[in-house]
XYZ file of C-alpha atoms in Angstrom:
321
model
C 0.000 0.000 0.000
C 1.110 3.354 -1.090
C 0.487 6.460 1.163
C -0.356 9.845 -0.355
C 0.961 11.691 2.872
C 3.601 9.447 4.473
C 3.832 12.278 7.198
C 2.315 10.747 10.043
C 3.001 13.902 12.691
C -0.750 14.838 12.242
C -2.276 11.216 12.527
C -0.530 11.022 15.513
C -1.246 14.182 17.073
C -4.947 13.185 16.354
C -4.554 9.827 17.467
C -3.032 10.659 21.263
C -6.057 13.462 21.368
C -8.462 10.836 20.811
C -6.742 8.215 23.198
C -6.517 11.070 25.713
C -10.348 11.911 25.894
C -11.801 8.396 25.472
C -9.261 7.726 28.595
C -11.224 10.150 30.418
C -14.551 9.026 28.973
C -13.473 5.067 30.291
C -12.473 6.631 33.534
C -15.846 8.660 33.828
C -17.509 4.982 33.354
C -15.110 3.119 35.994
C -16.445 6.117 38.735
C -20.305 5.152 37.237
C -19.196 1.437 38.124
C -18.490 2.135 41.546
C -22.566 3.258 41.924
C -24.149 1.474 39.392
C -24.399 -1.273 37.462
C -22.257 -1.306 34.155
C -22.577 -3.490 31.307
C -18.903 -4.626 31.133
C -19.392 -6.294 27.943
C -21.616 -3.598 26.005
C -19.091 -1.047 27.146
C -16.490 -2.916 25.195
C -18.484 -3.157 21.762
C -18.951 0.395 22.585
C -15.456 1.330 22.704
C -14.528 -1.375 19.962
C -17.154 0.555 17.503
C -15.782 4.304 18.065
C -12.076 3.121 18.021
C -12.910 1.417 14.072
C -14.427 4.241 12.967
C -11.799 6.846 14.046
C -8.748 4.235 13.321
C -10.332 3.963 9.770
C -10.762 8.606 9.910
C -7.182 8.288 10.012
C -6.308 5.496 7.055
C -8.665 7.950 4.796
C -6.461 11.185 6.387
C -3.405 9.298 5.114
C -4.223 8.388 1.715
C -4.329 4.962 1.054
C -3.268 3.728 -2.339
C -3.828 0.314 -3.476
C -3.188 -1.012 -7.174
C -1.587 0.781 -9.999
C -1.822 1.183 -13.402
C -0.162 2.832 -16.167
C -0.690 6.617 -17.152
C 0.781 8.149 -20.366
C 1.999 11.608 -19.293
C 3.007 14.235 -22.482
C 5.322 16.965 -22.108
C 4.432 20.262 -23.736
C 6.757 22.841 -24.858
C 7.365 26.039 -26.933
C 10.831 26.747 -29.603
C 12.029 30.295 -29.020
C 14.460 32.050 -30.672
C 16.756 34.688 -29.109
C 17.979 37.106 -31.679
C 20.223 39.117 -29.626
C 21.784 42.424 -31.500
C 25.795 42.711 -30.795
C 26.444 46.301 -33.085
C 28.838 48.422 -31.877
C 25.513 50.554 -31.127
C 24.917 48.487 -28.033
C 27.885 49.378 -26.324
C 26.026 52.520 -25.938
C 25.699 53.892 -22.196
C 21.986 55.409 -22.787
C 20.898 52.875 -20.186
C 23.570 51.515 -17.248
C 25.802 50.337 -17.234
C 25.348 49.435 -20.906
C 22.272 48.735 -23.469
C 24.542 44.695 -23.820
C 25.674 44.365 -20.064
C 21.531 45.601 -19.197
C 20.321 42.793 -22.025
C 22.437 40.151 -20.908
C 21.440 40.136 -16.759
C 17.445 40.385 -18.166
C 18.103 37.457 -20.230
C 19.541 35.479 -18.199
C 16.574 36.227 -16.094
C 14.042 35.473 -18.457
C 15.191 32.082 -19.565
C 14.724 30.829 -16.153
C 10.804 31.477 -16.813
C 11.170 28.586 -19.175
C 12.602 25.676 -18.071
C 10.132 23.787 -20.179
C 10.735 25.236 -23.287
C 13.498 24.971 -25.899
C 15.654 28.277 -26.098
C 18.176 29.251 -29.105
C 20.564 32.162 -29.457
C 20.893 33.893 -32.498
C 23.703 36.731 -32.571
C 23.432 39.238 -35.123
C 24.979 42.698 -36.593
C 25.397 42.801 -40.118
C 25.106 38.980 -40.557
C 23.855 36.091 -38.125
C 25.552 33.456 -36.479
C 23.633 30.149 -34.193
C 25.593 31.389 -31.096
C 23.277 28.054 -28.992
C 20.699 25.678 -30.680
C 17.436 24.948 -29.569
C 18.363 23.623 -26.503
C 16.560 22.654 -22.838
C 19.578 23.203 -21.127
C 19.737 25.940 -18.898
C 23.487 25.595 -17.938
C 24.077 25.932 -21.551
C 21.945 29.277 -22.052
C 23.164 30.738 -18.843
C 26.915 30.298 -20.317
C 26.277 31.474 -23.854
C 24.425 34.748 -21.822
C 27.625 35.161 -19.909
C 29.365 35.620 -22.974
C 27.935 38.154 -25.266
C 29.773 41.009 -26.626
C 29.940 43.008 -29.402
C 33.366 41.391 -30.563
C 31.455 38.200 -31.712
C 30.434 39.453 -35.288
C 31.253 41.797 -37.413
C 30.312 45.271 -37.284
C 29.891 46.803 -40.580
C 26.458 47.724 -39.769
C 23.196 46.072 -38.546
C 21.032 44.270 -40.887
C 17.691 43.129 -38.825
C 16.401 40.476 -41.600
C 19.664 38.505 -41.099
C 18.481 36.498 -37.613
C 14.715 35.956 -39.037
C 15.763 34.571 -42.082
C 18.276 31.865 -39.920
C 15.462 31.425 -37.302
C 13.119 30.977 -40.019
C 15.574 28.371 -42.030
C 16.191 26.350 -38.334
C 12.533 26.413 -37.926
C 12.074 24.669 -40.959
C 14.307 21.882 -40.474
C 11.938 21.391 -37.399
C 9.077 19.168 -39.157
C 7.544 17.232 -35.819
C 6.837 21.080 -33.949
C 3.623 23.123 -34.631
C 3.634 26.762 -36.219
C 1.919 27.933 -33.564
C 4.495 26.576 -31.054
C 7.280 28.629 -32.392
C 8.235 32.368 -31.614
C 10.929 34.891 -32.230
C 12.562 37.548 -29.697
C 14.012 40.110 -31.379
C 16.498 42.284 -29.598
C 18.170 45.764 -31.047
C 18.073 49.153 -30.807
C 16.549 49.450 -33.909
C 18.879 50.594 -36.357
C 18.682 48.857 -39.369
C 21.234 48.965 -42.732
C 20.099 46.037 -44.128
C 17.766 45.195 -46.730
C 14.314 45.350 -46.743
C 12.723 42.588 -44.598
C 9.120 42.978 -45.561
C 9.523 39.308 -47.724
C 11.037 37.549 -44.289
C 8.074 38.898 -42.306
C 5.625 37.654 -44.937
C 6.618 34.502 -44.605
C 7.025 34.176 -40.874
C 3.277 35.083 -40.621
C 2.396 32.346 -43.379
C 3.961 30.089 -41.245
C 2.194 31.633 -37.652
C 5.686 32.386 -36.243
C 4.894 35.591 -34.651
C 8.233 38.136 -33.542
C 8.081 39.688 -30.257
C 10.209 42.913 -30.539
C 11.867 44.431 -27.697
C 13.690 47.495 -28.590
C 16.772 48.778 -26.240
C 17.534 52.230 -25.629
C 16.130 55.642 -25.488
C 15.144 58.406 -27.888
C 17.690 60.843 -26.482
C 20.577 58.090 -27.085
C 24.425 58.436 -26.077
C 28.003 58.494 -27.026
C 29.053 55.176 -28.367
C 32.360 54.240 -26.300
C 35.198 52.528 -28.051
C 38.423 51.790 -26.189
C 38.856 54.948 -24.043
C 37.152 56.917 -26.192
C 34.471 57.407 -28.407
C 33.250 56.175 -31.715
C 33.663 59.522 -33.764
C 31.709 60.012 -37.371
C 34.385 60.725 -39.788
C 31.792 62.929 -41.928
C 31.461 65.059 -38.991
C 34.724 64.304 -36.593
C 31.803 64.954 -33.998
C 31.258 61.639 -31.737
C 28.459 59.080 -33.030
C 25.067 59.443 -31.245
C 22.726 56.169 -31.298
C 19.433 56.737 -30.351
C 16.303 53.232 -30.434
C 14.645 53.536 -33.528
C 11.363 51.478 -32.571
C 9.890 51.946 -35.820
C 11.345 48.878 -37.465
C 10.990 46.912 -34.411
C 7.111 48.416 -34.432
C 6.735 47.233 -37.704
C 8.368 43.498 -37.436
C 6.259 42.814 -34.466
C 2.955 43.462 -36.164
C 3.256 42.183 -39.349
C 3.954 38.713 -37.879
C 1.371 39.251 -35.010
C 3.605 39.727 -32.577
C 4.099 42.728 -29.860
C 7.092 45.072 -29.489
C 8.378 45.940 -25.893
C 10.962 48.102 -24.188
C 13.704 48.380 -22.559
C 15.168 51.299 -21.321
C 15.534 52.963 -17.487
C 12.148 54.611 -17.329
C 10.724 51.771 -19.522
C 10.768 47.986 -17.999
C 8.252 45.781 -20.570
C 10.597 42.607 -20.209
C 7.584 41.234 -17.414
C 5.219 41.864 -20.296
C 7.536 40.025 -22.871
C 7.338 36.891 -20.391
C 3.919 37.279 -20.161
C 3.088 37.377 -24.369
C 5.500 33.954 -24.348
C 4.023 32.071 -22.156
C 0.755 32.498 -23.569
C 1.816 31.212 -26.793
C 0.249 27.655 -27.190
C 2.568 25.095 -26.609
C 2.583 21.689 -29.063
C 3.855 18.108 -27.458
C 7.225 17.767 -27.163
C 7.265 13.698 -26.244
C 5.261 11.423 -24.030
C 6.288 8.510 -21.795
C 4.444 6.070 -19.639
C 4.640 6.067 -15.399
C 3.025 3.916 -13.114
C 0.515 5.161 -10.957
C -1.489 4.413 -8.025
C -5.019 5.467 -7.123
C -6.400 6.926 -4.045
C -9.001 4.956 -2.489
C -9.490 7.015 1.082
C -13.284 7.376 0.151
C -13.720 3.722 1.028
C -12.170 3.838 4.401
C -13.891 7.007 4.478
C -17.536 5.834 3.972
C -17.085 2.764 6.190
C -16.234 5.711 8.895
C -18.981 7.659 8.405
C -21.273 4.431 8.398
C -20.233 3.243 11.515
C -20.382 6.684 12.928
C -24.090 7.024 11.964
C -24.783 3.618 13.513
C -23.162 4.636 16.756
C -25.375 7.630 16.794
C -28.474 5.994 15.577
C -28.088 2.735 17.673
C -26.612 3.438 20.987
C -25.551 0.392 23.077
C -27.200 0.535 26.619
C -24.058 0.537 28.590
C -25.946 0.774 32.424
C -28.121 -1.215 33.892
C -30.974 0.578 35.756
């Protein structure tokens, strides 16, 4: 027998309360006896029938499982990729200590709300790179998180239709998942030298993978450092500004039916980006087969509650008048 709550301190507990006061009810009797006439034998069917109805309180309190069988349990699960953007742009300080530093402690956050799931990382600037496949190890993520930097691609711009088109091509090497299982995260400020992406987006929605944009930054922007200085634009010799330029990221996000969030120091949506992933429907990631018991404490349960009735309904005369 198998026992849903092997912690017996309660049934215990209960159990000495009960011995304690039917002690003092037997002792109540044995001062009776002294005066009157007490039906030794009635007494003890008495006592019998009130200690098998409370013994059997306490088998139901327990749990009692008895047989088992087998259950098929299925594991559901979501892809999601991460397309991170690593342009010199998010060096920028516009949000401390740094748009990248700021991006990679709130992902390494968010992953954890997903332990279920299987997360890739997709660097980017002016071409893409699988930094971590779709993966369910944390360990993994958490390590790849730790270390993101700029000098991981090249920087010869930022072209935003580089990571959807990869996430899109891994996605399609992924026959057994769902469409509507599968999501993108799309991280940048914004800026975007690439070519148009309107025929990437068109097919992501064909295919129900929506893009969840979270743009990093603010409109007033910052100095770009580099070294121990500054990145300077050589048109100008005046240092670079980089301000978030949501509109693209606007734009991604609702063409695939997706949402854009953001990031900044007066602007914390990365709660809300959890929130839009988790309600994406999951599909069935695998299934496997467990043995399990059932509960039957409503038997020892109604025997209880039978016996209890009959010791209300039919009281044994105990004294003899």
């Amino acid at each position: 027998m198998i026992w849903a709550y092997p912690d017996a301190r309660l049934i215990y507990i209960l159990a000495i309360v009960f011995g304690f006061l039917y002690l003092v009810y037997l002792y109540r009797f044995y001062i009776i006896n002294k005066k009157l006439v007490v039906q030794k034998h009635r007494l003890f069917l008495k006592l019998l029938l009130r200690f098998s109805y409370f013994l059997l309180f306490l088998i139901a309190l327990a749990g009692p499982s008895i047989g088992t069988s087998m259950k098929e349990i299925k594991e559901e699960g979501k892809d999601i990729f991460i397309a991170i953007d690593l342009s010199q742009s998010m060096n920028a300080t516009d949000i401390g200590p740094s748009r990248i530093q700021r991006i990679k402690y709130e992902l390494k956050n968010l992953v954890k709300n997903f332990t279920g799931d299987r997360i890739g990382l997709i660097i980017f600037s002016s071409e893409a790179f699988i930094q971590c496949p779709l993966t369910f190890d944390q360990n993994v993520l958490q390590l790849h998180l730790d270390g993101l930097n700029t000098a991981l691609v090249p920087n010869q711009g930022t072209d935003i239709s580089a990571p959807l088109n990869m996430a899109l091509n891994k996605f399609d090497l992924e026959e057994s998942a769902e469409a509507n299982s599968k999501s993108i995260v799309l991280i940048s400020d914004g800026e975007d030298f690439g070519e148009d992406f309107q025929d990437i987006t068109s097919q992501l929605s064909d295919k129900g993978i929506k893009v969840f944009s979270l743009g990093v930054g603010t409109s007033q922007g910052s100095n770009i450092p580099k070294g121990s200085g500054k990145i300077i634009d050589p048109d100008t010799n005046l240092p670079v500004i980089s301000r978030l330029e949501s509109g693209n990221l606007k734009l991604i996000a609702s063409q695939t039916n997706g949402s854009y969030f953001e990031l900044s120091d007066e602007l914390q949506e990365i709660p809300d980006l959890i929130a839009a992933l988790e309600r994406q429907e999951a599909t069935v990631t695998g299934s496997r087969m467990v043995e399990a018991s059932a509960n039957k404490y409503f038997y020892f349960l109604l025997i209880a509650l039978g016996l209890a009735l009959l010791d209300l309904m039919l009281p044994f005369k105990t004294i003899k008048l």
